[in-house]
Short mmCIF file of C-alpha atoms in Angstrom, two decimals:
data_model
loop_
_atom_site.label_atom_id
_atom_site.label_comp_id
_atom_site.label_asym_id
_atom_site.label_seq_id
_atom_site.Cartn_x
_atom_site.Cartn_y
_atom_site.Cartn_z
CA MET A 1 -162.29 26.82 -82.46
CA SER A 2 -159.33 26.14 -80.34
CA GLU A 3 -159.41 25.95 -76.50
CA GLU A 4 -157.58 28.72 -74.59
CA PRO A 5 -155.24 26.94 -72.07
CA GLN A 6 -156.36 27.18 -68.66
CA PRO A 7 -154.22 29.02 -66.55
CA THR A 8 -152.14 27.09 -63.86
CA THR A 9 -151.93 28.20 -59.97
CA GLY A 10 -148.49 26.74 -59.68
CA ARG A 11 -149.60 23.79 -57.36
CA GLU A 12 -150.24 19.97 -58.63
CA ALA A 13 -153.92 19.57 -57.76
CA PRO A 14 -154.33 16.65 -55.43
CA ARG A 15 -155.19 13.15 -57.33
CA ALA A 16 -158.55 11.63 -56.76
CA ALA A 17 -158.84 9.02 -54.57
CA ALA A 18 -157.84 5.23 -55.96
CA GLY A 19 -160.77 2.56 -56.14
CA PHE A 20 -161.54 0.33 -53.76
CA PHE A 21 -158.77 -2.33 -54.42
CA ARG A 22 -156.15 -0.06 -55.75
CA GLY A 23 -156.02 2.04 -52.10
CA LEU A 24 -154.68 0.80 -49.06
CA SER A 25 -158.03 -1.24 -47.55
CA GLY A 26 -158.28 -3.29 -50.68
CA LYS A 27 -154.57 -3.94 -50.58
CA LEU A 28 -154.98 -4.90 -47.18
CA LEU A 29 -158.02 -7.16 -47.65
CA LEU A 30 -155.89 -9.03 -50.36
CA LEU A 31 -152.58 -9.01 -49.09
CA THR A 32 -154.84 -11.00 -45.98
CA ILE A 33 -156.29 -13.33 -48.18
CA VAL A 34 -153.32 -14.34 -49.61
CA PHE A 35 -151.50 -14.73 -46.52
CA VAL A 36 -154.12 -16.59 -45.15
CA MET A 37 -154.31 -18.99 -47.90
CA LEU A 38 -150.55 -19.40 -48.11
CA ALA A 39 -150.98 -20.55 -44.65
CA GLU A 40 -153.48 -22.81 -45.55
CA VAL A 41 -150.89 -24.44 -48.43
CA LEU A 42 -148.44 -24.87 -45.88
CA ILE A 43 -150.69 -26.78 -43.20
CA PHE A 44 -152.55 -28.70 -46.37
CA VAL A 45 -148.86 -30.33 -47.38
CA PRO A 46 -148.57 -32.42 -44.14
CA SER A 47 -152.32 -32.92 -43.52
CA VAL A 48 -152.74 -34.55 -47.02
CA ALA A 49 -149.69 -36.80 -46.69
CA ASN A 50 -151.11 -37.68 -43.03
CA MET A 51 -154.84 -38.04 -44.30
CA ARG A 52 -152.95 -40.79 -47.19
CA ILE A 53 -151.52 -42.59 -44.34
CA ARG A 54 -154.37 -42.63 -42.37
CA TRP A 55 -156.08 -43.91 -45.28
CA LEU A 56 -154.11 -46.83 -46.12
CA GLN A 57 -153.39 -48.10 -42.46
CA ASP A 58 -157.53 -48.08 -42.26
CA ARG A 59 -157.93 -50.11 -45.76
CA LEU A 60 -154.91 -52.63 -43.90
CA ASN A 61 -156.90 -52.91 -40.87
CA THR A 62 -160.36 -53.37 -42.27
CA VAL A 63 -158.70 -56.39 -44.49
CA ALA A 64 -156.55 -57.58 -41.45
CA ALA A 65 -160.25 -57.97 -39.77
CA ALA A 66 -160.90 -60.49 -42.23
CA ALA A 67 -157.78 -62.00 -43.17
CA VAL A 68 -157.54 -63.24 -39.01
CA VAL A 69 -160.42 -65.19 -39.34
CA VAL A 70 -159.67 -67.11 -42.44
CA ASP A 71 -156.51 -67.87 -40.94
CA GLY A 72 -157.52 -69.09 -38.41
CA LEU A 73 -158.83 -72.13 -40.17
CA GLN A 74 -155.68 -74.13 -40.89
CA ASN A 75 -155.34 -75.67 -44.19
CA VAL A 76 -158.39 -74.58 -45.36
CA GLU A 77 -158.42 -72.61 -48.56
CA LEU A 78 -161.53 -69.95 -49.21
CA PRO A 79 -163.96 -71.12 -52.07
CA ARG A 80 -163.04 -68.92 -55.33
CA ASN A 81 -166.58 -67.40 -54.93
CA VAL A 82 -165.47 -66.34 -51.34
CA GLN A 83 -162.45 -65.15 -52.21
CA ASP A 84 -163.64 -62.78 -54.75
CA ASP A 85 -166.50 -61.29 -52.85
CA THR A 86 -163.60 -60.73 -50.49
CA LEU A 87 -161.32 -59.01 -52.31
CA MET A 88 -164.12 -56.98 -54.01
CA ALA A 89 -165.24 -55.83 -50.39
CA THR A 90 -161.62 -54.68 -49.35
CA GLY A 91 -160.94 -53.05 -52.83
CA THR A 92 -157.85 -55.42 -53.27
CA LYS A 93 -156.34 -57.75 -55.62
CA ALA A 94 -154.51 -60.02 -53.19
CA ILE A 95 -153.98 -60.62 -49.35
CA VAL A 96 -151.31 -62.33 -47.82
CA ILE A 97 -149.89 -62.57 -44.22
CA ARG A 98 -146.30 -62.81 -43.48
CA ARG A 99 -144.54 -64.04 -40.64
CA LYS A 100 -140.92 -65.22 -40.22
CA ASP A 101 -141.26 -68.92 -40.94
CA ALA A 102 -144.33 -68.95 -43.56
CA SER A 103 -146.76 -66.85 -45.53
CA ARG A 104 -149.88 -67.56 -46.17
CA MET A 105 -152.31 -66.49 -49.27
CA ILE A 106 -155.68 -65.21 -48.20
CA ALA A 107 -157.15 -64.32 -50.88
CA ALA A 108 -155.70 -63.33 -54.90
CA ALA A 109 -156.89 -62.77 -58.31
CA ASP A 110 -155.82 -61.02 -61.56
CA MET A 111 -152.31 -60.12 -60.22
CA PRO A 112 -150.62 -57.62 -62.22
CA SER A 113 -147.50 -58.50 -64.01
CA GLU A 114 -145.73 -56.26 -61.71
CA ILE A 115 -146.10 -53.54 -59.19
CA ASP A 116 -146.04 -50.06 -59.40
CA GLY A 117 -145.09 -49.05 -55.96
CA GLU A 118 -144.66 -50.18 -52.28
CA TYR A 119 -145.33 -48.40 -49.41
CA ASP A 120 -144.76 -49.56 -45.72
CA THR A 121 -147.56 -47.62 -43.31
CA ALA A 122 -145.13 -48.20 -40.25
CA ASN A 123 -141.71 -47.09 -41.36
CA PHE A 124 -141.80 -43.90 -43.03
CA THR A 125 -140.19 -40.63 -42.64
CA ALA A 126 -142.25 -36.96 -43.14
CA PHE A 127 -140.37 -36.43 -46.44
CA ALA A 128 -140.92 -39.34 -48.14
CA ALA A 129 -144.71 -39.17 -46.79
CA ILE A 130 -145.45 -36.25 -48.09
CA HIS A 131 -143.46 -37.02 -51.57
CA ASP A 132 -145.43 -40.39 -52.10
CA ALA A 133 -148.71 -38.09 -51.39
CA PHE A 134 -148.48 -35.37 -54.25
CA ASP A 135 -147.12 -38.46 -56.16
CA THR A 136 -150.18 -40.09 -55.81
CA LEU A 137 -152.41 -37.21 -56.09
CA LEU A 138 -151.00 -36.02 -59.07
CA PHE A 139 -150.18 -38.51 -61.49
CA GLY A 140 -152.00 -41.62 -59.55
CA GLY A 141 -155.65 -43.25 -60.34
CA ASN A 142 -154.26 -45.85 -62.83
CA ARG A 143 -151.31 -47.85 -60.60
CA VAL A 144 -151.48 -51.20 -58.77
CA VAL A 145 -149.32 -50.82 -55.10
CA ARG A 146 -148.13 -52.88 -52.58
CA VAL A 147 -148.99 -51.87 -49.10
CA TYR A 148 -148.02 -53.53 -45.69
CA GLY A 149 -148.18 -53.12 -42.42
CA PRO A 150 -147.68 -54.97 -39.00
CA LEU A 151 -150.69 -57.24 -38.24
CA GLY A 152 -152.06 -55.77 -35.00
CA GLU A 153 -149.47 -56.38 -31.85
CA SER A 154 -148.15 -59.49 -33.46
CA ASP A 155 -145.37 -59.95 -35.36
CA ALA A 156 -146.93 -60.83 -38.36
CA VAL A 157 -147.20 -58.31 -41.01
CA ILE A 158 -150.24 -58.18 -43.39
CA GLU A 159 -150.01 -57.48 -47.09
CA LEU A 160 -152.10 -56.52 -49.78
CA VAL A 161 -151.96 -55.72 -53.52
CA MET A 162 -154.60 -52.79 -54.61
CA ALA A 163 -155.14 -50.56 -57.44
CA ASP A 164 -154.84 -46.32 -56.17
CA ALA A 165 -158.11 -45.59 -58.05
CA SER A 166 -159.88 -45.26 -54.74
CA LEU A 167 -156.90 -43.85 -52.69
CA HIS A 168 -156.64 -41.29 -55.55
CA LYS A 169 -160.18 -40.15 -55.73
CA ALA A 170 -160.40 -39.94 -51.79
CA MET A 171 -157.34 -37.94 -52.20
CA LEU A 172 -158.88 -35.32 -54.43
CA VAL A 173 -162.29 -34.96 -52.21
CA TYR A 174 -159.79 -34.09 -49.27
CA SER A 175 -158.29 -31.67 -51.36
CA ARG A 176 -161.21 -29.88 -52.47
CA ASN A 177 -162.92 -29.52 -49.41
CA VAL A 178 -159.66 -28.10 -47.42
CA PHE A 179 -159.49 -25.41 -50.94
CA PHE A 180 -163.12 -24.52 -50.11
CA LEU A 181 -162.68 -24.62 -46.28
CA SER A 182 -159.26 -22.12 -46.54
CA ILE A 183 -161.50 -20.22 -48.90
CA ILE A 184 -163.91 -19.79 -46.27
CA ILE A 185 -161.03 -19.48 -43.60
CA SER A 186 -159.42 -17.09 -45.79
CA LEU A 187 -162.68 -14.53 -45.92
CA ILE A 188 -163.69 -14.92 -42.68
CA THR A 189 -160.10 -13.92 -41.30
CA ALA A 190 -159.38 -11.08 -43.79
CA THR A 191 -162.78 -9.73 -42.69
CA LEU A 192 -162.46 -9.63 -39.61
CA ILE A 193 -158.33 -8.07 -39.66
CA PHE A 194 -159.66 -5.71 -42.40
CA LEU A 195 -163.12 -4.30 -39.96
CA ALA A 196 -160.14 -4.21 -37.10
CA ILE A 197 -157.30 -2.59 -39.20
CA ASN A 198 -159.95 -0.33 -41.03
CA ARG A 199 -160.81 1.29 -37.58
CA MET A 200 -157.45 1.52 -36.13
CA LEU A 201 -155.49 3.21 -38.91
CA ILE A 202 -157.18 3.29 -42.44
CA VAL A 203 -160.24 5.53 -40.86
CA PRO A 204 -157.87 8.06 -39.07
CA ILE A 205 -155.22 7.74 -42.03
CA ARG A 206 -158.24 9.29 -44.38
CA ARG A 207 -159.33 11.81 -41.63
CA MET A 208 -155.59 13.00 -41.54
CA THR A 209 -155.26 12.86 -45.16
CA ALA A 210 -158.72 14.78 -45.92
CA SER A 211 -157.53 17.06 -43.38
CA MET A 212 -154.48 18.14 -44.83
CA GLN A 213 -156.67 18.59 -48.53
CA GLU A 214 -158.78 20.87 -46.92
CA PHE A 215 -155.85 22.80 -45.16
CA SER A 216 -154.51 23.41 -48.33
CA ASP A 217 -157.52 24.74 -49.83
CA ASP A 218 -157.86 27.28 -47.38
CA PRO A 219 -154.69 27.26 -45.06
CA SER A 220 -155.96 30.68 -43.48
CA ASN A 221 -158.57 29.66 -42.55
CA PRO A 222 -158.76 28.12 -38.46
CA ALA A 223 -161.62 26.16 -38.97
CA ARG A 224 -159.10 23.62 -41.36
CA VAL A 225 -156.84 22.67 -38.50
CA LEU A 226 -157.20 19.38 -37.53
CA VAL A 227 -158.89 18.00 -34.56
CA PRO A 228 -156.45 16.05 -33.39
CA PRO A 229 -157.38 12.33 -31.69
CA GLU A 230 -156.93 11.65 -27.77
CA GLY A 231 -154.33 8.63 -27.27
CA ARG A 232 -150.94 7.69 -27.22
CA ASP A 233 -150.98 5.75 -30.02
CA GLU A 234 -148.47 6.44 -33.22
CA LEU A 235 -151.37 7.32 -35.27
CA ALA A 236 -152.68 9.59 -32.21
CA VAL A 237 -148.76 11.36 -31.81
CA ALA A 238 -148.93 12.05 -35.59
CA GLY A 239 -152.26 13.62 -35.51
CA GLN A 240 -151.11 15.67 -32.72
CA HIS A 241 -147.89 17.08 -34.42
CA LEU A 242 -150.03 17.56 -37.93
CA ALA A 243 -152.20 19.74 -36.13
CA SER A 244 -149.61 21.59 -34.44
CA MET A 245 -147.49 22.03 -37.69
CA GLN A 246 -150.78 22.85 -39.42
CA ARG A 247 -151.03 25.71 -36.72
CA GLU A 248 -147.52 27.32 -36.93
CA LEU A 249 -148.11 27.38 -40.44
CA GLN A 250 -151.16 29.17 -40.39
CA LYS A 251 -148.96 31.70 -37.48
CA THR A 252 -145.95 31.78 -40.06
CA LEU A 253 -148.71 32.32 -43.06
CA LYS A 254 -149.96 35.78 -40.98
CA GLN A 255 -146.50 36.68 -40.65
CA GLN A 256 -145.82 36.80 -44.12
CA LYS A 257 -149.07 38.25 -45.04
CA SER A 258 -148.80 41.34 -42.29
CA LEU A 259 -144.93 41.38 -43.92
CA ALA A 260 -145.88 41.64 -47.05
CA GLU A 261 -149.09 44.13 -46.66
CA LEU A 262 -146.34 46.10 -44.04
CA GLY A 263 -144.20 46.30 -47.19
CA LEU A 264 -146.80 47.42 -49.36
CA ALA A 265 -147.65 50.10 -47.06
CA VAL A 266 -143.89 51.59 -46.41
CA SER A 267 -143.24 51.44 -50.48
CA LYS A 268 -146.56 53.75 -50.97
CA ILE A 269 -145.57 56.47 -48.09
CA ASN A 270 -141.47 56.22 -49.38
CA HIS A 271 -142.41 58.33 -51.91
CA ASP A 272 -143.68 60.97 -50.37
CA MET A 273 -141.59 60.89 -47.59
CA ARG A 274 -138.54 61.19 -49.05
CA ASN A 275 -140.30 64.31 -50.85
CA ILE A 276 -141.21 65.86 -47.63
CA LEU A 277 -137.44 65.11 -46.32
CA SER A 278 -135.82 66.38 -49.26
CA SER A 279 -137.32 69.66 -48.63
CA ALA A 280 -136.47 69.66 -44.97
CA GLN A 281 -133.09 69.08 -46.32
CA LEU A 282 -133.07 72.18 -48.26
CA ILE A 283 -134.48 73.95 -45.18
CA SER A 284 -131.84 72.55 -42.97
CA ASP A 285 -129.07 73.30 -45.57
CA ARG A 286 -130.27 77.31 -45.48
CA LEU A 287 -130.10 76.96 -41.55
CA ALA A 288 -126.50 76.47 -41.59
CA ASP A 289 -125.78 79.94 -43.20
CA VAL A 290 -127.71 81.78 -40.59
CA ASP A 291 -125.22 83.52 -38.57
CA ASP A 292 -126.47 82.74 -35.24
CA PRO A 293 -124.49 80.41 -32.77
CA VAL A 294 -127.43 78.10 -31.44
CA VAL A 295 -128.70 77.60 -35.01
CA LYS A 296 -125.00 76.74 -36.22
CA ARG A 297 -124.47 74.38 -33.68
CA PHE A 298 -127.73 72.02 -33.79
CA ALA A 299 -128.02 72.67 -38.00
CA PRO A 300 -125.29 69.40 -38.39
CA THR A 301 -126.98 67.95 -35.92
CA LEU A 302 -130.31 68.57 -37.77
CA LEU A 303 -128.99 67.78 -41.19
CA ARG A 304 -127.51 63.91 -39.95
CA ALA A 305 -131.44 63.76 -38.20
CA ILE A 306 -132.69 63.97 -41.88
CA ASP A 307 -130.33 61.71 -43.61
CA ARG A 308 -131.03 59.12 -41.29
CA ALA A 309 -134.92 59.56 -41.11
CA VAL A 310 -134.67 59.22 -45.41
CA GLY A 311 -132.59 55.62 -44.32
CA TYR A 312 -135.31 54.23 -41.69
CA THR A 313 -138.26 54.94 -43.92
CA ARG A 314 -136.47 52.30 -46.18
CA GLU A 315 -135.82 49.90 -43.22
CA VAL A 316 -138.73 47.95 -43.10
CA LEU A 317 -139.40 47.97 -47.16
CA SER A 318 -135.09 46.47 -47.27
CA TYR A 319 -136.03 44.01 -44.34
CA GLY A 320 -138.73 42.49 -45.91
CA ARG A 321 -137.36 42.11 -49.24
CA THR A 322 -133.90 41.15 -47.78
CA THR A 323 -132.45 43.94 -49.87
CA GLU A 324 -129.83 45.31 -46.51
CA ALA A 325 -126.46 46.63 -48.82
CA GLU A 326 -123.51 45.44 -48.16
CA PRO A 327 -121.59 47.14 -45.34
CA HIS A 328 -119.00 49.67 -46.60
CA ARG A 329 -116.32 49.53 -43.53
CA ARG A 330 -113.87 51.44 -42.47
CA PHE A 331 -112.46 52.42 -38.98
CA VAL A 332 -115.06 54.37 -36.85
CA ALA A 333 -114.65 56.32 -33.62
CA LEU A 334 -116.98 54.73 -31.58
CA LYS A 335 -117.72 57.41 -28.88
CA PRO A 336 -118.83 59.81 -31.50
CA LEU A 337 -121.12 57.79 -32.63
CA VAL A 338 -122.58 56.49 -29.44
CA SER A 339 -123.16 60.39 -28.98
CA ASP A 340 -124.91 60.73 -32.10
CA VAL A 341 -127.24 57.74 -31.10
CA ALA A 342 -127.65 59.80 -28.04
CA GLU A 343 -128.53 62.87 -29.19
CA LEU A 344 -131.15 61.01 -31.88
CA LEU A 345 -133.02 59.59 -28.91
CA SER A 346 -133.46 62.77 -27.38
CA ILE A 347 -134.22 61.37 -23.96
CA ASP A 348 -136.72 63.82 -21.83
CA PRO A 349 -135.12 65.38 -18.68
CA GLN A 350 -137.89 64.57 -16.83
CA SER A 351 -138.22 60.89 -17.34
CA GLY A 352 -135.42 60.24 -15.07
CA ILE A 353 -133.32 58.29 -17.42
CA GLU A 354 -129.80 58.51 -17.49
CA PHE A 355 -127.67 58.00 -20.16
CA GLN A 356 -123.98 56.80 -19.80
CA ILE A 357 -121.12 56.42 -22.17
CA GLN A 358 -118.19 54.63 -21.41
CA VAL A 359 -116.15 54.56 -24.34
CA GLN A 360 -112.81 55.10 -24.70
CA ASP A 361 -111.78 58.36 -26.87
CA ASP A 362 -109.44 56.50 -29.43
CA LEU A 363 -111.58 53.16 -29.71
CA GLU A 364 -112.36 52.61 -33.25
CA VAL A 365 -114.44 50.12 -34.61
CA ASP A 366 -113.99 48.18 -38.46
CA ALA A 367 -117.44 48.53 -39.30
CA ASP A 368 -120.12 50.43 -41.34
CA SER A 369 -120.65 53.46 -39.36
CA GLU A 370 -124.42 53.90 -40.54
CA GLN A 371 -124.93 50.29 -39.98
CA LEU A 372 -123.36 50.30 -36.91
CA PHE A 373 -125.26 53.38 -35.67
CA ARG A 374 -128.56 51.59 -36.57
CA VAL A 375 -127.66 48.38 -34.68
CA VAL A 376 -127.00 50.62 -31.39
CA HIS A 377 -129.54 53.08 -31.78
CA ASN A 378 -132.42 50.45 -32.01
CA ILE A 379 -131.02 48.27 -28.96
CA CYS A 380 -130.88 52.05 -26.85
CA ARG A 381 -134.45 52.76 -28.37
CA ASN A 382 -135.98 49.48 -27.12
CA ALA A 383 -134.14 49.87 -23.55
CA VAL A 384 -135.36 53.83 -23.40
CA GLN A 385 -139.14 52.51 -24.09
CA ALA A 386 -138.53 49.47 -21.57
CA LEU A 387 -137.31 52.18 -18.86
CA THR A 388 -140.13 55.10 -19.99
CA ASN A 389 -142.76 52.21 -19.67
CA HIS A 390 -141.91 51.02 -16.62
CA GLU A 391 -141.77 52.58 -13.10
CA ALA A 392 -139.59 51.02 -10.40
CA ASP A 393 -140.90 51.17 -7.31
CA ASP A 394 -137.50 50.16 -5.39
CA GLY A 395 -135.65 53.70 -5.91
CA ARG A 396 -133.06 51.97 -8.39
CA PRO A 397 -131.51 54.33 -10.53
CA ARG A 398 -132.80 54.83 -14.37
CA VAL A 399 -129.84 53.77 -16.63
CA ILE A 400 -128.69 53.03 -19.93
CA SER A 401 -124.82 52.34 -20.48
CA VAL A 402 -122.98 51.96 -23.44
CA SER A 403 -119.49 50.40 -22.74
CA ALA A 404 -116.96 48.85 -25.19
CA MET A 405 -113.60 47.42 -25.09
CA ARG A 406 -110.65 46.32 -27.72
CA MET A 407 -109.49 42.68 -27.30
CA GLY A 408 -107.35 42.10 -30.09
CA SER A 409 -108.94 42.18 -32.82
CA VAL A 410 -112.18 41.94 -31.62
CA VAL A 411 -114.51 44.98 -30.07
CA THR A 412 -117.20 44.22 -27.72
CA ILE A 413 -119.66 46.95 -27.27
CA SER A 414 -122.31 46.05 -24.51
CA VAL A 415 -125.57 48.05 -24.38
CA ASP A 416 -127.13 47.78 -20.33
CA ASP A 417 -130.20 48.94 -18.74
CA THR A 418 -131.85 48.78 -15.36
CA GLY A 419 -135.25 48.02 -16.70
CA PRO A 420 -137.27 45.47 -16.17
CA GLY A 421 -135.83 42.92 -18.14
CA MET A 422 -136.85 40.67 -21.17
CA PRO A 423 -140.40 39.41 -20.97
CA PRO A 424 -140.44 35.18 -21.63
CA LYS A 425 -141.87 35.47 -24.83
CA ALA A 426 -139.65 37.81 -26.04
CA ARG A 427 -136.34 35.71 -24.95
CA GLU A 428 -138.04 32.94 -27.28
CA ASN A 429 -138.59 34.92 -29.99
CA LEU A 430 -135.32 36.76 -29.73
CA PHE A 431 -134.48 38.38 -32.86
CA ALA A 432 -137.72 37.02 -34.94
CA ALA A 433 -139.70 40.22 -36.61
CA PHE A 434 -143.12 40.18 -35.45
CA ARG A 435 -142.46 37.76 -32.68
CA GLY A 436 -139.52 39.08 -30.38
CA SER A 437 -141.12 42.35 -29.31
CA ALA A 438 -140.82 42.98 -25.35
CA ARG A 439 -143.85 45.70 -25.56
CA SER A 440 -147.42 45.38 -26.60
CA GLY A 441 -147.78 46.83 -30.02
CA GLY A 442 -144.00 46.58 -31.12
CA THR A 443 -142.71 44.67 -34.27
CA GLY A 444 -139.39 43.29 -33.08
CA LEU A 445 -137.76 44.39 -36.50
CA GLY A 446 -135.17 46.50 -34.26
CA LEU A 447 -133.56 43.18 -32.93
CA ALA A 448 -134.25 41.43 -36.01
CA ILE A 449 -132.40 44.52 -38.19
CA ALA A 450 -129.46 44.87 -35.40
CA ARG A 451 -128.64 41.23 -35.86
CA GLU A 452 -128.88 40.92 -39.62
CA LEU A 453 -126.42 43.59 -39.60
CA VAL A 454 -123.75 42.37 -36.94
CA LEU A 455 -124.02 39.10 -38.81
CA ALA A 456 -123.50 40.67 -41.77
CA HIS A 457 -120.08 42.22 -40.08
CA GLY A 458 -119.03 38.71 -39.34
CA GLY A 459 -119.89 39.46 -35.85
CA THR A 460 -122.45 38.12 -32.89
CA ILE A 461 -125.05 39.79 -31.03
CA ALA A 462 -126.25 37.71 -27.66
CA LEU A 463 -128.50 38.57 -25.05
CA VAL A 464 -126.49 37.95 -21.95
CA GLU A 465 -128.06 36.98 -18.41
CA LYS A 466 -126.65 38.93 -15.25
CA PRO A 467 -127.47 39.30 -11.75
CA THR A 468 -129.44 42.30 -11.57
CA PRO A 469 -132.46 43.61 -13.25
CA GLY A 470 -132.19 45.02 -16.86
CA THR A 471 -131.45 43.90 -20.22
CA LEU A 472 -127.74 43.32 -21.61
CA PHE A 473 -126.99 42.81 -25.08
CA ARG A 474 -123.59 42.13 -26.01
CA ILE A 475 -122.14 42.70 -29.70
CA GLU A 476 -118.82 41.33 -30.75
CA LEU A 477 -117.54 42.76 -34.25
CA PRO A 478 -114.12 41.24 -35.49
CA ASP A 479 -111.80 43.49 -37.54
CA ARG A 480 -111.49 42.63 -41.71
CA PRO A 481 -108.48 40.35 -42.08
CA VAL A 482 -105.50 42.66 -43.68
CA PRO A 483 -103.82 41.02 -46.97
CA LEU A 484 -99.96 40.52 -46.27
CA ASP A 485 -99.27 42.96 -49.04
CA ALA A 486 -101.16 45.97 -48.06
CA PHE A 487 -99.33 45.28 -44.29
CA ARG A 488 -96.05 45.41 -46.03
CA SER A 489 -96.64 48.12 -48.12
CA LYS A 490 -97.62 50.07 -44.65
CA ALA A 491 -95.00 48.72 -42.98
CA ARG A 492 -92.55 50.33 -45.53
CA HIS A 493 -94.29 53.56 -45.78
#
C-alpha cells in the first residue's frame, strides 16, 4: 500500500538544532583549543632550543668543576681508573682544557673515529639554536658531539666529547611535559573563554533564534514578539531591532488581514448592490420622461450619481486587488467636473460650510474624467468631514476652495480648507491605506486611491504647508506628449 504524499505548506520547515560540535558553541570550543595549542607550539620552538643550550651549559659547568681541580695539579696524570670514573660521572668521552699557548687532556677514553657535530655554547644565533635543537630532537640519540665553551671568567675553553643520548632523552622528556601542560592550559583557557562567550554571545543568539522560530509559527500572536534585552551592545541593539521588526510585521499582517476581509465583504455585497442600483437606474430613466421641470433638472444629476455609486462599490475591492483600470484620457472641462463634485457632496446649508470653485470656464485637463472626479471628490469629502466634525471657536469662515491654473503643459489643482488641519499621525502615514485616516474610524482609503489615480496619470499629489489653519492638497497633472505626426496632421487641417 503506497503512502499518500504529504501536503506542502509553501514554507520550508526550520532545521533541527545541530549537535554540540556542529553548533556554534562546539566550534568555538574547538577553535579556542586549536588556537591555544598553536600558541603553545610557537612558544615551544624557542623554549626547546633554550632548554638544549642550558642543558649543554650545565654539563660544561659540571665538567669544568672537576677539570679545574685536576688542572691545578701540574704535570700530574690521573690514574686510568680515576679518569674512567670521572668520564662516567660526567657522561663524557673526553675532557680537554684549551688555552692560547697550550691544551691539556684531563681525561679521555674510547675516543670515536669521527665527531657528528660541534656546538659552541657561547656563540650561536637564534636560528642556529632552533635548527640544532630540532635536529637533536628528531635525529639524535646515537651520535657523538663535541661541545665547548668558556671556562668561567678566564680565557680558557673547556671542551668535551660526549654521546647525545642523555641530551636526546632530556629533550624528549621536556617536550612531553610541555605537550601535556599545553593540553591542560588549552582546556582551561578554552573552558573559561567558552563560558564567557557562551554567556555573552551564544545564549542571546539562541534566544533570538528561538524567538524567530516561535514568531514564524504564529506571527499574529503578540506574546511571540521578542522581549528585547537591555543594554547598548551589538546583540542588545540587534534584539531591539528584531523586536521592532516583529511588531511592525504584526501590524502589516493585521492590515493585510483587514484588507482581505474588507475585500471579501465588498465582493459579497457588490453583486446585490449592483442589482439594487440597476433597478434605481431604470426608475431614474423613467423619471427623465416625466414632464416636470424640477424632475428634468434633477434627473441627470441623479443618473450620474447612481452611475458613480456603481463604480464606488468596486472602489475598495479594486484597491485591494490592485486592478485599477488604466486612465482613458481626453481633455475635460474642469469647472463642470468640480461642480458635479459639489452637487454630489450635498453639503447641508445649515452646516455653514461654503464650497468655492475658483476655476476658469475654459480650463481643460488631459485626464480620465471619472478618475479625476474620484480624486477631487475624495479630497473634498475629507475636507467636508473635517469641517463638520470641527467646531471653530475663533469665528473664522468654514470654506472649501477648489482652484486650478495651467502653466504650460501642466495643470495644477488645489483643494484648500479652513479646517483643523492634518493631525501628526495622519501626516506620518499620509496616503497609506488603513493608517492615514485623519478621523476616528476612517480607513484612509480615500487619499490612498487618490494618490494611485494621480500617479497613473503621471502626476503628483502632495500635502502643502500653509501659514493659516487648514489643509491644502496640490495636484499636478501633465498633458500627454503629442506625437509629432499627429501635431503636423492637426496643423495642416
